[in-house]
PDB file of C-alpha atoms in Angstrom:
ATOM      1  CA  PRO T 510      45.859 -25.071 -36.249  1.00 89.00           C
ATOM      2  CA  THR T 511      45.100 -24.350 -39.903  1.00 87.00           C
ATOM      3  CA  TYR T 512      41.864 -22.590 -39.040  1.00 89.00           C
ATOM      4  CA  PHE T 513      43.391 -20.476 -36.283  1.00 90.00           C
ATOM      5  CA  ARG T 514      46.338 -19.512 -38.503  1.00 87.00           C
ATOM      6  CA  SER T 515      43.829 -18.455 -41.204  1.00 87.00           C
ATOM      7  CA  ILE T 516      42.292 -15.928 -38.799  1.00 91.00           C
ATOM      8  CA  GLY T 517      45.633 -14.594 -37.601  1.00 90.00           C
ATOM      9  CA  LEU T 518      45.924 -16.661 -34.437  1.00 87.00           C
ATOM     10  CA  GLY T 519      48.820 -19.019 -35.160  1.00 89.00           C
ATOM     11  CA  LEU T 520      48.961 -21.474 -32.272  1.00 91.00           C
ATOM     12  CA  GLU T 521      52.430 -22.908 -32.646  1.00 94.00           C
ATOM     13  CA  GLU T 522      54.350 -19.758 -31.758  1.00 92.00           C
ATOM     14  CA  ARG T 523      51.971 -19.018 -28.906  1.00 92.00           C
ATOM     15  CA  VAL T 524      52.233 -22.442 -27.311  1.00 92.00           C
ATOM     16  CA  VAL T 525      56.040 -22.347 -27.392  1.00 91.00           C
ATOM     17  CA  GLU T 526      56.029 -18.822 -25.965  1.00 91.00           C
ATOM     18  CA  ASP T 527      53.598 -19.861 -23.215  1.00 91.00           C
ATOM     19  CA  LEU T 528      55.699 -22.901 -22.322  1.00 88.00           C
ATOM     20  CA  LYS T 529      58.785 -20.688 -22.031  1.00 86.00           C
ATOM     21  CA  LYS T 530      56.904 -18.185 -19.845  1.00 87.00           C
ATOM     22  CA  SER T 531      55.658 -20.965 -17.574  1.00 84.00           C
ATOM     23  CA  GLY T 532      59.214 -22.046 -16.878  1.00 78.00           C
ATOM     24  CA  ILE T 533      58.973 -25.410 -18.604  1.00 75.00           C
ATOM     25  CA  VAL T 534      62.413 -26.296 -19.862  1.00 67.00           C
ATOM     26  CA  LEU T 535      62.094 -26.856 -23.594  1.00 71.00           C
ATOM     27  CA  GLY T 536      64.994 -29.294 -23.677  1.00 71.00           C
ATOM     28  CA  THR T 537      67.507 -30.081 -26.347  1.00 74.00           C
ATOM     29  CA  GLU T 538      67.799 -32.844 -28.898  1.00 73.00           C
ATOM     30  CA  SER T 539      70.064 -34.834 -26.556  1.00 76.00           C
ATOM     31  CA  ASN T 540      68.062 -33.971 -23.430  1.00 77.00           C
ATOM     32  CA  PRO T 541      64.398 -33.619 -24.460  1.00 77.00           C
ATOM     33  CA  ALA T 542      61.775 -31.900 -22.354  1.00 77.00           C
ATOM     34  CA  PRO T 543      59.513 -34.268 -20.390  1.00 80.00           C
ATOM     35  CA  ILE T 544      56.503 -33.308 -22.512  1.00 88.00           C
ATOM     36  CA  PHE T 545      55.117 -33.895 -25.992  1.00 92.00           C
ATOM     37  CA  LEU T 546      53.311 -31.568 -28.361  1.00 94.00           C
ATOM     38  CA  GLN T 547      50.803 -33.218 -30.635  1.00 96.00           C
ATOM     39  CA  SER T 548      48.688 -32.313 -33.614  1.00 97.00           C
ATOM     40  CA  PHE T 549      46.431 -33.892 -36.219  1.00 96.00           C
ATOM     41  CA  GLU T 550      48.140 -31.625 -38.787  1.00 95.00           C
ATOM     42  CA  LEU T 551      51.633 -32.092 -40.162  1.00 95.00           C
ATOM     43  CA  GLY T 552      51.898 -28.411 -41.078  1.00 94.00           C
ATOM     44  CA  ALA T 553      51.637 -27.471 -37.409  1.00 95.00           C
ATOM     45  CA  LEU T 554      54.267 -30.042 -36.479  1.00 96.00           C
ATOM     46  CA  LYS T 555      56.635 -28.725 -39.165  1.00 95.00           C
ATOM     47  CA  ARG T 556      56.268 -25.207 -37.776  1.00 94.00           C
ATOM     48  CA  LEU T 557      56.782 -26.444 -34.208  1.00 94.00           C
ATOM     49  CA  SER T 558      59.914 -28.347 -35.214  1.00 93.00           C
ATOM     50  CA  LYS T 559      61.502 -25.032 -36.210  1.00 92.00           C
ATOM     51  CA  LEU T 560      60.569 -23.414 -32.885  1.00 90.00           C
ATOM     52  CA  THR T 561      61.427 -26.077 -30.321  1.00 88.00           C
ATOM     53  CA  SER T 562      63.115 -29.412 -29.726  1.00 87.00           C
ATOM     54  CA  ILE T 563      60.099 -30.713 -27.788  1.00 91.00           C
ATOM     55  CA  ARG T 564      59.169 -34.162 -29.081  1.00 93.00           C
ATOM     56  CA  LEU T 565      56.284 -34.003 -31.553  1.00 96.00           C
ATOM     57  CA  ILE T 566      53.499 -36.544 -31.987  1.00 97.00           C
ATOM     58  CA  PHE T 567      51.454 -36.820 -35.189  1.00 98.00           C
ATOM     59  CA  LEU T 568      47.921 -37.732 -34.157  1.00 97.00           C
ATOM     60  CA  LEU T 569      45.984 -39.953 -36.546  1.00 97.00           C
ATOM     61  CA  ASP T 570      42.246 -39.731 -36.960  1.00 96.00           C
ATOM     62  CA  ALA T 571      40.248 -42.379 -38.842  1.00 94.00           C
ATOM     63  CA  PRO T 572      42.299 -43.878 -41.703  1.00 94.00           C
ATOM     64  CA  SER T 573      39.950 -42.476 -44.360  1.00 94.00           C
ATOM     65  CA  ALA T 574      39.868 -38.964 -42.847  1.00 93.00           C
ATOM     66  CA  LEU T 575      41.849 -36.091 -44.319  1.00 91.00           C
ATOM     67  CA  PRO T 576      43.998 -33.849 -42.130  1.00 93.00           C
ATOM     68  CA  PHE T 577      42.529 -30.351 -42.234  1.00 89.00           C
ATOM     69  CA  ASP T 578      45.722 -28.826 -43.587  1.00 88.00           C
ATOM     70  CA  ASN T 579      45.528 -31.293 -46.491  1.00 83.00           C
ATOM     71  CA  VAL T 580      41.942 -30.205 -47.146  1.00 81.00           C
ATOM     72  CA  ARG T 581      43.079 -26.584 -47.210  1.00 82.00           C
ATOM     73  CA  ASP T 582      45.939 -27.404 -49.580  1.00 84.00           C
ATOM     74  CA  GLY T 583      43.716 -29.417 -51.911  1.00 83.00           C
ATOM     75  CA  SER T 584      45.504 -32.673 -51.128  1.00 87.00           C
ATOM     76  CA  HIS T 585      43.494 -35.860 -51.048  1.00 90.00           C
ATOM     77  CA  ALA T 586      46.046 -37.685 -48.878  1.00 91.00           C
ATOM     78  CA  THR T 587      44.233 -39.400 -46.026  1.00 95.00           C
ATOM     79  CA  TYR T 588      45.772 -40.405 -42.714  1.00 95.00           C
ATOM     80  CA  GLN T 589      46.089 -43.915 -44.172  1.00 95.00           C
ATOM     81  CA  ASP T 590      47.980 -42.537 -47.171  1.00 95.00           C
ATOM     82  CA  LEU T 591      50.370 -40.770 -44.817  1.00 94.00           C
ATOM     83  CA  MET T 592      51.260 -44.074 -43.141  1.00 95.00           C
ATOM     84  CA  SER T 593      53.062 -45.620 -46.121  1.00 93.00           C
ATOM     85  CA  GLU T 594      56.791 -46.263 -45.669  1.00 94.00           C
ATOM     86  CA  GLU T 595      57.536 -43.563 -48.225  1.00 94.00           C
ATOM     87  CA  SER T 596      55.399 -40.960 -46.445  1.00 93.00           C
ATOM     88  CA  LEU T 597      56.685 -41.953 -43.011  1.00 95.00           C
ATOM     89  CA  SER T 598      60.291 -41.563 -44.147  1.00 95.00           C
ATOM     90  CA  GLY T 599      59.503 -37.915 -44.911  1.00 94.00           C
ATOM     91  CA  LEU T 600      58.346 -37.360 -41.330  1.00 95.00           C
ATOM     92  CA  GLN T 601      61.397 -38.788 -39.593  1.00 95.00           C
ATOM     93  CA  SER T 602      63.253 -35.476 -39.433  1.00 94.00           C
ATOM     94  CA  TYR T 603      60.635 -33.776 -37.251  1.00 95.00           C
ATOM     95  CA  VAL T 604      58.088 -36.263 -35.872  1.00 97.00           C
ATOM     96  CA  TYR T 605      59.030 -38.292 -32.801  1.00 96.00           C
ATOM     97  CA  GLY T 606      55.970 -40.472 -32.560  1.00 98.00           C
ATOM     98  CA  LEU T 607      52.572 -41.415 -33.898  1.00 98.00           C
ATOM     99  CA  GLY T 608      49.373 -41.113 -31.894  1.00 98.00           C
ATOM    100  CA  PRO T 609      46.785 -43.266 -33.642  1.00 98.00           C
ATOM    101  CA  ALA T 610      43.238 -43.922 -32.540  1.00 96.00           C
ATOM    102  CA  LYS T 611      43.203 -47.342 -30.852  1.00 95.00           C
ATOM    103  CA  ASN T 612      41.526 -49.101 -33.786  1.00 93.00           C
ATOM    104  CA  TRP T 613      44.617 -48.515 -35.935  1.00 95.00           C
ATOM    105  CA  ILE T 614      46.310 -51.091 -33.686  1.00 96.00           C
ATOM    106  CA  ILE T 615      43.610 -53.487 -32.507  1.00 95.00           C
ATOM    107  CA  PRO T 616      40.298 -53.759 -34.337  1.00 89.00           C
ATOM    108  CA  PRO T 617      37.428 -53.262 -31.888  1.00 86.00           C
ATOM    109  CA  GLY T 618      34.778 -55.809 -31.069  1.00 87.00           C
ATOM    110  CA  ASP T 619      36.762 -59.045 -31.125  1.00 83.00           C
ATOM    111  CA  ILE T 620      38.824 -60.096 -28.117  1.00 85.00           C
ATOM    112  CA  ASN T 621      40.700 -62.539 -30.349  1.00 86.00           C
ATOM    113  CA  ALA T 622      41.503 -60.100 -33.161  1.00 87.00           C
ATOM    114  CA  GLU T 623      45.186 -59.960 -33.988  1.00 91.00           C
ATOM    115  CA  PRO T 624      46.873 -56.574 -33.715  1.00 93.00           C
ATOM    116  CA  THR T 625      47.467 -54.846 -37.038  1.00 94.00           C
ATOM    117  CA  LYS T 626      50.992 -54.342 -38.362  1.00 95.00           C
ATOM    118  CA  PHE T 627      50.848 -50.643 -37.484  1.00 96.00           C
ATOM    119  CA  VAL T 628      53.154 -50.788 -34.440  1.00 97.00           C
ATOM    120  CA  ALA T 629      55.741 -52.903 -36.249  1.00 96.00           C
ATOM    121  CA  LEU T 630      55.818 -50.505 -39.215  1.00 96.00           C
ATOM    122  CA  ALA T 631      56.034 -47.441 -36.971  1.00 97.00           C
ATOM    123  CA  HIS T 632      58.879 -48.966 -34.954  1.00 97.00           C
ATOM    124  CA  LYS T 633      60.673 -50.069 -38.132  1.00 96.00           C
ATOM    125  CA  MET T 634      60.565 -46.447 -39.285  1.00 96.00           C
ATOM    126  CA  GLY T 635      61.860 -45.191 -35.900  1.00 97.00           C
ATOM    127  CA  PHE T 636      58.664 -43.785 -34.392  1.00 98.00           C
ATOM    128  CA  LYS T 637      57.237 -44.271 -30.922  1.00 97.00           C
ATOM    129  CA  VAL T 638      53.549 -45.231 -30.778  1.00 98.00           C
ATOM    130  CA  HIS T 639      51.094 -43.639 -28.322  1.00 95.00           C
ATOM    131  CA  PRO T 640      47.472 -44.596 -29.123  1.00 97.00           C
ATOM    132  CA  TYR T 641      44.471 -42.713 -27.754  1.00 96.00           C
ATOM    133  CA  THR T 642      42.123 -42.558 -25.814  1.00 95.00           C
ATOM    134  CA  PHE T 643      41.762 -45.221 -23.154  1.00 97.00           C
ATOM    135  CA  ARG T 644      38.774 -44.911 -20.858  1.00 96.00           C
ATOM    136  CA  SER T 645      37.815 -47.147 -17.983  1.00 95.00           C
ATOM    137  CA  ASP T 646      34.244 -45.993 -17.432  1.00 94.00           C
ATOM    138  CA  LYS T 647      31.570 -48.511 -18.328  1.00 90.00           C
ATOM    139  CA  GLU T 648      30.134 -46.363 -21.136  1.00 93.00           C
ATOM    140  CA  ASN T 649      33.464 -46.154 -22.974  1.00 93.00           C
ATOM    141  CA  LEU T 650      35.339 -49.367 -22.191  1.00 93.00           C
ATOM    142  CA  PRO T 651      34.862 -51.753 -25.121  1.00 92.00           C
ATOM    143  CA  PRO T 652      32.531 -54.587 -24.086  1.00 92.00           C
ATOM    144  CA  GLU T 653      34.988 -57.324 -25.036  1.00 92.00           C
ATOM    145  CA  TYR T 654      36.984 -56.486 -21.867  1.00 94.00           C
ATOM    146  CA  ASN T 655      34.040 -57.381 -19.579  1.00 93.00           C
ATOM    147  CA  GLY T 656      34.378 -54.265 -17.444  1.00 94.00           C
ATOM    148  CA  ASP T 657      38.088 -54.803 -16.730  1.00 96.00           C
ATOM    149  CA  PRO T 658      40.162 -51.928 -18.148  1.00 96.00           C
ATOM    150  CA  THR T 659      43.410 -53.694 -17.231  1.00 96.00           C
ATOM    151  CA  LYS T 660      42.675 -56.278 -19.937  1.00 95.00           C
ATOM    152  CA  GLU T 661      42.541 -53.581 -22.598  1.00 96.00           C
ATOM    153  CA  TYR T 662      45.714 -51.851 -21.434  1.00 96.00           C
ATOM    154  CA  LEU T 663      47.612 -55.146 -21.262  1.00 96.00           C
ATOM    155  CA  ARG T 664      46.464 -56.102 -24.736  1.00 96.00           C
ATOM    156  CA  PHE T 665      47.888 -52.884 -26.163  1.00 97.00           C
ATOM    157  CA  PHE T 666      51.126 -53.123 -24.170  1.00 97.00           C
ATOM    158  CA  ARG T 667      51.560 -56.665 -25.514  1.00 95.00           C
ATOM    159  CA  ALA T 668      50.981 -55.280 -29.026  1.00 96.00           C
ATOM    160  CA  GLY T 669      54.103 -53.160 -28.484  1.00 97.00           C
ATOM    161  CA  VAL T 670      52.842 -49.621 -27.869  1.00 97.00           C
ATOM    162  CA  ASP T 671      55.366 -47.344 -26.193  1.00 96.00           C
ATOM    163  CA  GLY T 672      52.837 -45.307 -24.257  1.00 94.00           C
ATOM    164  CA  LEU T 673      49.210 -44.282 -24.446  1.00 95.00           C
ATOM    165  CA  PHE T 674      46.733 -41.541 -23.696  1.00 94.00           C
ATOM    166  CA  SER T 675      44.277 -42.321 -20.921  1.00 96.00           C
ATOM    167  CA  ASP T 676      41.537 -40.447 -19.124  1.00 96.00           C
ATOM    168  CA  PHE T 677      42.126 -42.816 -16.179  1.00 96.00           C
ATOM    169  CA  GLN T 678      45.834 -42.504 -15.500  1.00 95.00           C
ATOM    170  CA  GLU T 679      45.763 -44.589 -12.331  1.00 95.00           C
ATOM    171  CA  HIS T 680      44.430 -47.568 -14.313  1.00 96.00           C
ATOM    172  CA  ALA T 681      47.011 -47.103 -17.059  1.00 96.00           C
ATOM    173  CA  VAL T 682      49.902 -46.930 -14.569  1.00 96.00           C
ATOM    174  CA  LYS T 683      48.621 -49.975 -12.670  1.00 96.00           C
ATOM    175  CA  ALA T 684      48.366 -51.996 -15.900  1.00 96.00           C
ATOM    176  CA  ARG T 685      51.815 -50.845 -17.054  1.00 96.00           C
ATOM    177  CA  LYS T 686      53.322 -52.021 -13.763  1.00 96.00           C
ATOM    178  CA  LYS T 687      51.529 -55.341 -14.124  1.00 96.00           C
ATOM    179  CA  PHE T 688      52.835 -55.670 -17.684  1.00 95.00           C
TER     180      PHE T 688
END
């Protein structure tokens, strides 16, 4: 969003306008729309929060990465820095949930690894947690699940996630029902 805004193509206003034109009901605070808008940049989410009551998800890249709007502003705050209780409290007025990469919640490579405290902290601060991206194809399913995507989904549901992003929705729904 920062790049597109810098060349005169602000996305936030356009996406809200396009949603309105498509007939999607934008909802209200007490009756939210059945969709989420998400961004890796807090600046975009702040702008969206002034334009719509659609629930907003702050996507989290690698903990050591810097959001692009922070780079532009000269801030050295990484995604990890933004996950402190103090920083999270500043997001509560406009961010509904957090969308971390899966390894924020369960370290890859060890079937016995304990989940991190990420979900507990997010829930304590009032956020929903929707990790990304779950894939069931052999090339992308972590080897510790021995080719069974249901094992990965169940592990994350047991860790307390509220939802998730999947490229294989039928597998995610099946695992959620099993959970």
